[in-house]
Amino acid sequence: MSDHTEQELIMKIKESDAYIPALSLVAVDHTKIVGHIMMSKIQVMDGQAHHHALALAPLSVLPAYQHQGIGSQLIRQAVDMAGRADYSSIIVLGHHTYYPKFGFRKASDYGIYPPFDVPEEYFMVLPLDENRLANMKGTVKYSSAFE
Ligand SMILES: CC(C)(COP(=O)(O)OP(=O)(O)OC[C@H]1O[C@@H](n2cnc3c(N)ncnc32)[C@H](O)[C@@H]1OP(=O)(O)O)[C@@H](O)C(=O)NCCC(=O)NCCS
């Protein structure tokens, strides 16, 4: 699903403090970019406390290259790199039949909620560090790029 404004979101993230260049990846076929994934910084707000986490967005693969595993490869690579960079968790708003196969679970099961109304199965979290995630409850605050 696309609202055709994802390219603007990418530019806004790149201009913000939430941007993590190492977690913005492209899939390349020879010299052509055929897919892209981005993870950027967000916070989980719990009263006065705030915890650092990542948002997975956007993710895209050129239509002619879809259903070949490129999206899965981008997710697995970015998740692996985020884990090695010592992030605690990754939040995604996305399809509930796509992301669970990469380890994403309903965020509400962890006491983490979106800042907007959405059916709970679409708002998911991937634990990278279960211990830190256990102490992380609250409402997600997206960076200004998402406003
Ligand atoms: C979602 C997307 C990145 C998947 O890329 P991909 O390279 O085709 O993914 P993979 O080949 O690794 O996996 C494909 C499988 O994912 C599932 N899938 C793909 N898009 C899906 C969607 N929007 N909702 C649910 N499942 C989806 C399909 O079951 C597909 O399985 P199949 O090949 O057996 O039919 C791609 O479809 C895309 O760019 N979509 C438009 C942008 C978008 O919706 N991004 C996600 C925002 S949360």
Tab-separated table of N, CA and C and ligand atoms in Angstrom:
chain	number	residue	atom	x	y	z
A	1	MET	N	0.835	-1.184	0.000
A	1	MET	CA	0.000	0.000	0.000
A	1	MET	C	0.881	1.250	0.000
A	2	SER	N	0.533	2.214	-0.798
A	2	SER	CA	1.330	3.431	-0.866
A	2	SER	C	0.415	4.640	-0.985
A	3	ASP	N	0.802	5.746	-0.358
A	3	ASP	CA	0.053	6.977	-0.618
A	3	ASP	C	0.852	7.884	-1.557
A	4	HIS	N	1.935	7.325	-2.133
A	4	HIS	CA	2.743	8.007	-3.147
A	4	HIS	C	3.444	9.260	-2.622
A	5	THR	N	3.663	9.308	-1.314
A	5	THR	CA	4.417	10.444	-0.765
A	5	THR	C	5.650	9.945	-0.005
A	6	GLU	N	5.961	8.639	-0.153
A	6	GLU	CA	7.068	8.076	0.623
A	6	GLU	C	8.396	8.755	0.294
A	7	GLN	N	8.569	9.198	-0.953
A	7	GLN	CA	9.830	9.863	-1.310
A	7	GLN	C	10.011	11.141	-0.509
A	8	GLU	N	8.892	11.811	-0.177
A	8	GLU	CA	8.990	13.028	0.634
A	8	GLU	C	9.362	12.677	2.069
A	9	LEU	N	8.814	11.564	2.563
A	9	LEU	CA	9.164	11.127	3.919
A	9	LEU	C	10.658	10.823	4.008
A	10	ILE	N	11.189	10.173	2.978
A	10	ILE	CA	12.631	9.869	2.981
A	10	ILE	C	13.451	11.152	3.077
A	11	MET	N	13.091	12.148	2.282
A	11	MET	CA	13.854	13.394	2.308
A	11	MET	C	13.746	14.079	3.678
A	12	LYS	N	12.544	14.041	4.258
A	12	LYS	CA	12.368	14.682	5.576
A	12	LYS	C	13.180	13.955	6.639
A	13	ILE	N	13.185	12.629	6.582
A	13	ILE	CA	13.988	11.877	7.566
A	13	ILE	C	15.464	12.223	7.379
A	14	LYS	N	15.913	12.269	6.130
A	14	LYS	CA	17.332	12.544	5.874
A	14	LYS	C	17.758	13.911	6.390
A	15	GLU	N	16.810	14.836	6.446
A	15	GLU	CA	17.138	16.183	6.930
A	15	GLU	C	16.968	16.310	8.443
A	16	SER	N	16.537	15.234	9.107
A	16	SER	CA	16.228	15.321	10.538
A	16	SER	C	17.305	14.662	11.405
A	17	ASP	N	17.202	14.890	12.714
A	17	ASP	CA	18.114	14.255	13.664
A	17	ASP	C	17.852	12.758	13.781
A	18	ALA	N	16.712	12.320	13.275
A	18	ALA	CA	16.341	10.906	13.403
A	18	ALA	C	17.050	10.020	12.376
A	19	TYR	N	17.702	10.655	11.427
A	19	TYR	CA	18.323	9.906	10.313
A	19	TYR	C	19.529	9.101	10.795
A	20	ILE	N	19.584	7.850	10.361
A	20	ILE	CA	20.733	6.983	10.649
A	20	ILE	C	21.254	6.481	9.301
A	21	PRO	N	22.269	7.119	8.749
A	21	PRO	CA	22.733	6.738	7.409
A	21	PRO	C	23.034	5.251	7.275
A	22	ALA	N	23.592	4.647	8.315
A	22	ALA	CA	23.971	3.222	8.235
A	22	ALA	C	22.760	2.308	8.136
A	23	LEU	N	21.573	2.808	8.482
A	23	LEU	CA	20.368	1.969	8.426
A	23	LEU	C	19.429	2.430	7.310
A	24	SER	N	20.001	3.022	6.286
A	24	SER	CA	19.265	3.331	5.060
A	24	SER	C	19.942	2.536	3.952
A	25	LEU	N	19.257	1.496	3.484
A	25	LEU	CA	19.894	0.551	2.562
A	25	LEU	C	19.162	0.518	1.231
A	26	VAL	N	19.901	0.237	0.181
A	26	VAL	CA	19.276	0.027	-1.128
A	26	VAL	C	19.611	-1.372	-1.633
A	27	ALA	N	18.691	-1.907	-2.417
A	27	ALA	CA	18.954	-3.137	-3.157
A	27	ALA	C	19.282	-2.725	-4.587
A	28	VAL	N	20.338	-3.308	-5.139
A	28	VAL	CA	20.821	-2.868	-6.447
A	28	VAL	C	20.887	-4.053	-7.416
A	29	ASP	N	20.345	-3.842	-8.618
A	29	ASP	CA	20.488	-4.806	-9.702
A	29	ASP	C	21.449	-4.172	-10.706
A	30	HIS	N	22.669	-4.649	-10.740
A	30	HIS	CA	23.736	-4.011	-11.504
A	30	HIS	C	23.866	-2.552	-11.039
A	31	THR	N	23.465	-1.580	-11.848
A	31	THR	CA	23.597	-0.196	-11.392
A	31	THR	C	22.248	0.426	-11.016
A	32	LYS	N	21.189	-0.381	-11.086
A	32	LYS	CA	19.850	0.174	-10.875
A	32	LYS	C	19.368	-0.080	-9.442
A	33	ILE	N	18.885	0.968	-8.791
A	33	ILE	CA	18.311	0.791	-7.452
A	33	ILE	C	16.897	0.229	-7.607
A	34	VAL	N	16.665	-0.933	-6.996
A	34	VAL	CA	15.371	-1.604	-7.164
A	34	VAL	C	14.602	-1.737	-5.855
A	35	GLY	N	15.225	-1.350	-4.757
A	35	GLY	CA	14.525	-1.430	-3.471
A	35	GLY	C	15.217	-0.562	-2.448
A	36	HIS	N	14.478	-0.237	-1.389
A	36	HIS	CA	15.026	0.655	-0.362
A	36	HIS	C	14.350	0.381	0.966
A	37	ILE	N	15.128	0.469	2.029
A	37	ILE	CA	14.572	0.372	3.377
A	37	ILE	C	15.244	1.435	4.236
A	38	MET	N	14.493	1.944	5.183
A	38	MET	CA	15.036	2.965	6.078
A	38	MET	C	14.581	2.685	7.500
A	39	MET	N	15.512	2.809	8.424
A	39	MET	CA	15.153	2.790	9.843
A	39	MET	C	15.655	4.093	10.440
A	40	SER	N	14.809	4.728	11.253
A	40	SER	CA	15.192	6.003	11.860
A	40	SER	C	14.789	6.007	13.327
A	41	LYS	N	15.302	7.021	14.040
A	41	LYS	CA	15.105	7.047	15.493
A	41	LYS	C	13.705	7.521	15.871
A	42	ILE	N	13.123	6.828	16.823
A	42	ILE	CA	11.873	7.279	17.455
A	42	ILE	C	12.029	7.112	18.957
A	43	GLN	N	11.022	7.572	19.688
A	43	GLN	CA	11.046	7.407	21.135
A	43	GLN	C	9.753	6.762	21.602
A	44	VAL	N	9.850	6.028	22.709
A	44	VAL	CA	8.665	5.503	23.384
A	44	VAL	C	8.546	6.288	24.691
A	45	MET	N	7.442	7.028	24.813
A	45	MET	CA	7.269	7.938	25.941
A	45	MET	C	6.476	7.266	27.048
A	46	ASP	N	7.047	7.299	28.255
A	46	ASP	CA	6.390	6.711	29.424
A	46	ASP	C	6.445	7.754	30.533
A	47	GLY	N	5.421	8.604	30.583
A	47	GLY	CA	5.455	9.707	31.544
A	47	GLY	C	6.629	10.617	31.222
A	48	GLN	N	7.457	10.846	32.218
A	48	GLN	CA	8.627	11.705	32.011
A	48	GLN	C	9.762	10.953	31.318
A	49	ALA	N	9.702	9.623	31.391
A	49	ALA	CA	10.786	8.817	30.813
A	49	ALA	C	10.582	8.644	29.311
A	50	HIS	N	11.698	8.534	28.611
A	50	HIS	CA	11.577	8.187	27.206
A	50	HIS	C	12.663	7.182	26.850
A	51	HIS	N	12.284	6.252	25.985
A	51	HIS	CA	13.186	5.186	25.577
A	51	HIS	C	13.456	5.316	24.083
A	52	HIS	N	14.661	4.958	23.680
A	52	HIS	CA	15.017	5.045	22.266
A	52	HIS	C	14.650	3.747	21.538
A	53	ALA	N	14.148	3.902	20.347
A	53	ALA	CA	13.827	2.740	19.508
A	53	ALA	C	13.977	3.170	18.047
A	54	LEU	N	13.664	2.244	17.151
A	54	LEU	CA	13.746	2.532	15.721
A	54	LEU	C	12.378	2.384	15.071
A	55	ALA	N	12.148	3.149	14.020
A	55	ALA	CA	10.969	2.943	13.170
A	55	ALA	C	11.436	2.397	11.833
A	56	LEU	N	10.762	1.359	11.368
A	56	LEU	CA	11.025	0.840	10.023
A	56	LEU	C	10.047	1.538	9.080
A	57	ALA	N	10.542	2.440	8.256
A	57	ALA	CA	9.707	3.131	7.270
A	57	ALA	C	10.565	4.122	6.504
A	58	PRO	N	10.358	4.226	5.217
A	58	PRO	CA	9.536	3.335	4.402
A	58	PRO	C	10.337	2.130	3.913
A	59	LEU	N	9.622	1.218	3.290
A	59	LEU	CA	10.204	0.036	2.635
A	59	LEU	C	9.551	-0.057	1.269
A	60	SER	N	10.352	-0.209	0.232
A	60	SER	CA	9.749	-0.320	-1.099
A	60	SER	C	10.632	-1.131	-2.038
A	61	VAL	N	9.972	-1.824	-2.946
A	61	VAL	CA	10.650	-2.579	-4.010
A	61	VAL	C	9.929	-2.234	-5.312
A	62	LEU	N	10.691	-1.968	-6.354
A	62	LEU	CA	10.075	-1.653	-7.652
A	62	LEU	C	9.112	-2.770	-8.046
A	63	PRO	N	7.912	-2.429	-8.541
A	63	PRO	CA	6.927	-3.461	-8.867
A	63	PRO	C	7.487	-4.608	-9.709
A	64	ALA	N	8.311	-4.298	-10.700
A	64	ALA	CA	8.840	-5.360	-11.577
A	64	ALA	C	9.782	-6.306	-10.832
A	65	TYR	N	10.226	-5.905	-9.655
A	65	TYR	CA	11.170	-6.729	-8.885
A	65	TYR	C	10.540	-7.339	-7.635
A	66	GLN	N	9.224	-7.156	-7.474
A	66	GLN	CA	8.571	-7.695	-6.278
A	66	GLN	C	8.387	-9.205	-6.369
A	67	HIS	N	8.117	-9.808	-5.239
A	67	HIS	CA	7.899	-11.269	-5.123
A	67	HIS	C	9.135	-12.070	-5.505
A	68	GLN	N	10.313	-11.484	-5.306
A	68	GLN	CA	11.556	-12.228	-5.557
A	68	GLN	C	12.398	-12.290	-4.291
A	69	GLY	N	11.821	-11.859	-3.186
A	69	GLY	CA	12.553	-11.931	-1.925
A	69	GLY	C	13.397	-10.708	-1.610
A	70	ILE	N	13.308	-9.662	-2.438
A	70	ILE	CA	14.163	-8.479	-2.212
A	70	ILE	C	13.722	-7.728	-0.951
A	71	GLY	N	12.405	-7.563	-0.783
A	71	GLY	CA	11.911	-6.899	0.425
A	71	GLY	C	12.348	-7.655	1.676
A	72	SER	N	12.247	-8.986	1.625
A	72	SER	CA	12.662	-9.805	2.778
A	72	SER	C	14.145	-9.624	3.055
A	73	GLN	N	14.955	-9.609	2.003
A	73	GLN	CA	16.406	-9.443	2.194
A	73	GLN	C	16.722	-8.082	2.812
A	74	LEU	N	16.031	-7.046	2.343
A	74	LEU	CA	16.264	-5.706	2.900
A	74	LEU	C	15.911	-5.674	4.381
A	75	ILE	N	14.763	-6.275	4.731
A	75	ILE	CA	14.352	-6.282	6.143
A	75	ILE	C	15.369	-7.056	6.976
A	76	ARG	N	15.734	-8.259	6.535
A	76	ARG	CA	16.643	-9.088	7.349
A	76	ARG	C	17.999	-8.411	7.524
A	77	GLN	N	18.492	-7.793	6.463
A	77	GLN	CA	19.795	-7.118	6.561
A	77	GLN	C	19.726	-5.928	7.515
A	78	ALA	N	18.662	-5.125	7.381
A	78	ALA	CA	18.540	-3.936	8.239
A	78	ALA	C	18.323	-4.340	9.696
A	79	VAL	N	17.528	-5.397	9.913
A	79	VAL	CA	17.300	-5.874	11.288
A	79	VAL	C	18.614	-6.355	11.884
A	80	ASP	N	19.379	-7.096	11.114
A	80	ASP	CA	20.665	-7.610	11.589
A	80	ASP	C	21.602	-6.451	11.958
A	81	MET	N	21.656	-5.446	11.106
A	81	MET	CA	22.541	-4.307	11.369
A	81	MET	C	22.066	-3.513	12.581
A	82	ALA	N	20.738	-3.389	12.749
A	82	ALA	CA	20.209	-2.655	13.911
A	82	ALA	C	20.546	-3.402	15.198
A	83	GLY	N	20.465	-4.725	15.159
A	83	GLY	CA	20.804	-5.524	16.338
A	83	GLY	C	22.270	-5.367	16.696
A	84	ARG	N	23.128	-5.387	15.688
A	84	ARG	CA	24.571	-5.241	15.953
A	84	ARG	C	24.917	-3.832	16.417
A	85	ALA	N	24.084	-2.857	16.050
A	85	ALA	CA	24.311	-1.476	16.499
A	85	ALA	C	23.701	-1.231	17.885
A	86	ASP	N	23.183	-2.294	18.493
A	86	ASP	CA	22.720	-2.255	19.883
A	86	ASP	C	21.427	-1.476	20.093
A	87	TYR	N	20.576	-1.427	19.094
A	87	TYR	CA	19.241	-0.867	19.312
A	87	TYR	C	18.373	-1.927	19.998
A	88	SER	N	17.371	-1.468	20.758
A	88	SER	CA	16.563	-2.399	21.558
A	88	SER	C	15.403	-2.998	20.791
A	89	SER	N	14.865	-2.242	19.828
A	89	SER	CA	13.615	-2.676	19.202
A	89	SER	C	13.322	-1.853	17.950
A	90	ILE	N	12.480	-2.447	17.115
A	90	ILE	CA	12.082	-1.776	15.870
A	90	ILE	C	10.555	-1.778	15.796
A	91	ILE	N	9.996	-0.614	15.556
A	91	ILE	CA	8.541	-0.463	15.445
A	91	ILE	C	8.163	-0.364	13.967
A	92	VAL	N	7.066	-0.995	13.593
A	92	VAL	CA	6.579	-0.831	12.227
A	92	VAL	C	5.054	-0.725	12.225
A	93	LEU	N	4.560	0.124	11.348
A	93	LEU	CA	3.134	0.167	11.051
A	93	LEU	C	3.011	-0.472	9.681
A	94	GLY	N	2.451	-1.660	9.613
A	94	GLY	CA	2.434	-2.347	8.334
A	94	GLY	C	1.505	-3.530	8.352
A	95	HIS	N	1.569	-4.299	7.264
A	95	HIS	CA	0.600	-5.386	7.132
A	95	HIS	C	0.907	-6.529	8.090
A	96	HIS	N	-0.157	-6.977	8.783
A	96	HIS	CA	0.030	-7.973	9.843
A	96	HIS	C	0.301	-9.381	9.310
A	97	THR	N	0.195	-9.566	7.986
A	97	THR	CA	0.571	-10.886	7.450
A	97	THR	C	1.994	-10.877	6.897
A	98	TYR	N	2.579	-9.706	6.737
A	98	TYR	CA	3.923	-9.620	6.134
A	98	TYR	C	5.021	-9.615	7.188
A	99	TYR	N	4.897	-8.748	8.183
A	99	TYR	CA	6.012	-8.528	9.119
A	99	TYR	C	6.226	-9.615	10.174
A	100	PRO	N	5.179	-10.344	10.611
A	100	PRO	CA	5.444	-11.374	11.634
A	100	PRO	C	6.470	-12.424	11.222
A	101	LYS	N	6.598	-12.682	9.921
A	101	LYS	CA	7.584	-13.707	9.537
A	101	LYS	C	9.029	-13.259	9.771
A	102	PHE	N	9.205	-11.967	10.067
A	102	PHE	CA	10.549	-11.477	10.398
A	102	PHE	C	10.724	-11.314	11.920
A	103	GLY	N	9.708	-11.733	12.680
A	103	GLY	CA	9.819	-11.673	14.144
A	103	GLY	C	9.025	-10.535	14.770
A	104	PHE	N	8.335	-9.737	13.950
A	104	PHE	CA	7.534	-8.653	14.520
A	104	PHE	C	6.302	-9.232	15.212
A	105	ARG	N	5.939	-8.621	16.357
A	105	ARG	CA	4.778	-9.032	17.142
A	105	ARG	C	3.929	-7.802	17.421
A	106	LYS	N	2.679	-8.039	17.794
A	106	LYS	CA	1.819	-6.904	18.143
A	106	LYS	C	2.490	-6.063	19.232
A	107	ALA	N	2.638	-4.769	18.999
A	107	ALA	CA	3.306	-3.920	19.988
A	107	ALA	C	2.505	-3.851	21.284
A	108	SER	N	1.172	-3.966	21.167
A	108	SER	CA	0.341	-3.882	22.379
A	108	SER	C	0.660	-5.021	23.346
A	109	ASP	N	1.151	-6.152	22.824
A	109	ASP	CA	1.547	-7.253	23.718
A	109	ASP	C	2.708	-6.848	24.618
A	110	TYR	N	3.451	-5.807	24.197
A	110	TYR	CA	4.589	-5.324	24.985
A	110	TYR	C	4.256	-4.020	25.715
A	111	GLY	N	2.978	-3.608	25.638
A	111	GLY	CA	2.598	-2.356	26.304
A	111	GLY	C	3.053	-1.126	25.548
A	112	ILE	N	3.255	-1.285	24.235
A	112	ILE	CA	3.686	-0.145	23.397
A	112	ILE	C	2.546	0.186	22.427
A	113	TYR	N	2.202	1.452	22.359
A	113	TYR	CA	1.013	1.865	21.603
A	113	TYR	C	1.345	2.979	20.612
A	114	PRO	N	0.568	3.047	19.520
A	114	PRO	CA	0.802	4.112	18.530
A	114	PRO	C	0.211	5.434	19.009
A	115	PRO	N	0.671	6.550	18.437
A	115	PRO	CA	0.118	7.848	18.816
A	115	PRO	C	-1.131	8.199	18.012
A	116	PHE	N	-1.665	7.214	17.277
A	116	PHE	CA	-2.865	7.438	16.451
A	116	PHE	C	-3.720	6.176	16.523
A	117	ASP	N	-4.959	6.294	16.046
A	117	ASP	CA	-5.855	5.133	16.064
A	117	ASP	C	-5.548	4.216	14.892
A	118	VAL	N	-5.282	2.967	15.197
A	118	VAL	CA	-5.044	1.983	14.140
A	118	VAL	C	-5.353	0.614	14.749
A	119	PRO	N	-5.932	-0.302	13.973
A	119	PRO	CA	-6.163	-1.642	14.534
A	119	PRO	C	-4.855	-2.214	15.075
A	120	GLU	N	-4.891	-2.794	16.272
A	120	GLU	CA	-3.639	-3.086	16.979
A	120	GLU	C	-2.745	-4.080	16.248
A	121	GLU	N	-3.331	-4.945	15.404
A	121	GLU	CA	-2.488	-5.942	14.737
A	121	GLU	C	-1.545	-5.325	13.694
A	122	TYR	N	-1.825	-4.067	13.285
A	122	TYR	CA	-0.974	-3.422	12.272
A	122	TYR	C	0.220	-2.678	12.877
A	123	PHE	N	0.197	-2.528	14.198
A	123	PHE	CA	1.271	-1.766	14.854
A	123	PHE	C	2.130	-2.775	15.615
A	124	MET	N	3.349	-3.001	15.116
A	124	MET	CA	4.149	-4.136	15.588
A	124	MET	C	5.524	-3.696	16.077
A	125	VAL	N	6.115	-4.572	16.876
A	125	VAL	CA	7.474	-4.328	17.367
A	125	VAL	C	8.297	-5.594	17.180
A	126	LEU	N	9.545	-5.386	16.810
A	126	LEU	CA	10.506	-6.492	16.743
A	126	LEU	C	11.489	-6.315	17.903
A	127	PRO	N	11.481	-7.241	18.859
A	127	PRO	CA	12.427	-7.128	19.966
A	127	PRO	C	13.833	-7.490	19.503
A	128	LEU	N	14.785	-6.594	19.744
A	128	LEU	CA	16.193	-6.917	19.492
A	128	LEU	C	16.881	-7.248	20.810
A	129	ASP	N	16.353	-6.680	21.892
A	129	ASP	CA	16.878	-6.937	23.238
A	129	ASP	C	15.660	-7.070	24.157
A	130	GLU	N	15.277	-8.317	24.438
A	130	GLU	CA	14.047	-8.577	25.203
A	130	GLU	C	14.101	-7.923	26.586
A	131	ASN	N	15.265	-7.913	27.219
A	131	ASN	CA	15.366	-7.336	28.565
A	131	ASN	C	15.063	-5.845	28.548
A	132	ARG	N	15.660	-5.135	27.594
A	132	ARG	CA	15.405	-3.694	27.522
A	132	ARG	C	13.968	-3.423	27.099
A	133	LEU	N	13.434	-4.265	26.221
A	133	LEU	CA	12.056	-4.050	25.774
A	133	LEU	C	11.074	-4.273	26.928
A	134	ALA	N	11.402	-5.187	27.832
A	134	ALA	CA	10.517	-5.459	28.970
A	134	ALA	C	10.321	-4.208	29.834
A	135	ASN	N	11.301	-3.310	29.818
A	135	ASN	CA	11.201	-2.085	30.618
A	135	ASN	C	10.741	-0.890	29.791
A	136	MET	N	10.296	-1.163	28.599
A	136	MET	CA	9.950	-0.084	27.678
A	136	MET	C	8.455	-0.138	27.382
A	137	LYS	N	7.683	0.663	28.082
A	137	LYS	CA	6.248	0.692	27.827
A	137	LYS	C	5.830	2.140	27.582
A	138	GLY	N	4.804	2.336	26.779
A	138	GLY	CA	4.339	3.696	26.564
A	138	GLY	C	3.856	3.921	25.149
A	139	THR	N	3.816	5.190	24.776
A	139	THR	CA	3.292	5.588	23.469
A	139	THR	C	4.435	6.073	22.584
A	140	VAL	N	4.437	5.601	21.361
A	140	VAL	CA	5.504	5.974	20.431
A	140	VAL	C	5.378	7.446	20.036
A	141	LYS	N	6.527	8.100	20.020
A	141	LYS	CA	6.583	9.469	19.495
A	141	LYS	C	7.475	9.432	18.256
A	142	TYR	N	6.859	9.651	17.099
A	142	TYR	CA	7.631	9.666	15.859
A	142	TYR	C	8.425	10.968	15.756
A	143	SER	N	9.474	10.938	14.954
A	143	SER	CA	10.243	12.158	14.744
A	143	SER	C	9.412	13.143	13.911
A	144	SER	N	9.858	14.382	13.902
A	144	SER	CA	9.096	15.430	13.213
A	144	SER	C	8.945	15.133	11.723
A	145	ALA	N	9.834	14.301	11.176
A	145	ALA	CA	9.749	13.965	9.752
A	145	ALA	C	8.414	13.313	9.400
A	146	PHE	N	7.800	12.648	10.376
A	146	PHE	CA	6.551	11.923	10.109
A	146	PHE	C	5.312	12.802	10.264
A	147	GLU	N	5.504	14.043	10.712
A	147	GLU	CA	4.308	14.870	10.982
A	147	GLU	C	3.615	15.282	9.696
B	1	LIG	C1	5.955	-4.722	0.626
B	1	LIG	C2	7.073	-4.876	-0.420
B	1	LIG	C3	8.271	-4.037	-0.001
B	1	LIG	C4	7.475	-6.349	-0.467
B	1	LIG	O1	8.602	-6.458	-1.317
B	1	LIG	P1	8.924	-7.836	-2.081
B	1	LIG	O2	10.311	-7.745	-2.581
B	1	LIG	O3	7.855	-8.152	-3.046
B	1	LIG	O4	8.835	-8.849	-0.850
B	1	LIG	P2	9.266	-10.355	-0.827
B	1	LIG	O5	9.479	-10.866	-2.230
B	1	LIG	O6	10.381	-10.505	0.123
B	1	LIG	O7	7.981	-11.015	-0.192
B	1	LIG	C5	6.842	-11.114	-0.988
B	1	LIG	C6	5.747	-11.714	-0.134
B	1	LIG	O8	5.303	-10.756	0.799
B	1	LIG	C7	3.887	-10.691	0.815
B	1	LIG	N1	3.526	-9.317	0.584
B	1	LIG	C8	4.085	-8.441	-0.282
B	1	LIG	N2	3.474	-7.246	-0.170
B	1	LIG	C9	2.539	-7.379	0.789
B	1	LIG	C10	1.585	-6.494	1.349
B	1	LIG	N3	1.476	-5.202	0.964
B	1	LIG	N4	0.784	-6.970	2.299
B	1	LIG	C11	0.864	-8.264	2.700
B	1	LIG	N5	1.745	-9.131	2.208
B	1	LIG	C12	2.567	-8.694	1.257
B	1	LIG	C13	3.353	-11.567	-0.217
B	1	LIG	O9	2.720	-12.644	0.449
B	1	LIG	C14	4.559	-12.073	-0.970
B	1	LIG	O10	4.507	-13.453	-1.034
B	1	LIG	P3	4.486	-14.159	-2.486
B	1	LIG	O11	5.708	-13.686	-3.213
B	1	LIG	O12	4.509	-15.591	-2.115
B	1	LIG	O13	3.216	-13.700	-3.111
B	1	LIG	C15	6.610	-4.463	-1.836
B	1	LIG	O14	5.430	-5.163	-2.139
B	1	LIG	C16	6.343	-2.971	-1.986
B	1	LIG	O15	7.249	-2.199	-2.306
B	1	LIG	N6	5.090	-2.550	-1.776
B	1	LIG	C17	4.713	-1.158	-1.921
B	1	LIG	C18	5.205	-0.322	-0.743
B	1	LIG	C19	4.761	-0.889	0.596
B	1	LIG	O16	3.629	-1.310	0.788
B	1	LIG	N7	5.710	-0.919	1.558
B	1	LIG	C20	5.465	-1.445	2.897
B	1	LIG	C21	5.018	-0.358	3.776
B	1	LIG	S1	4.673	-0.992	5.425
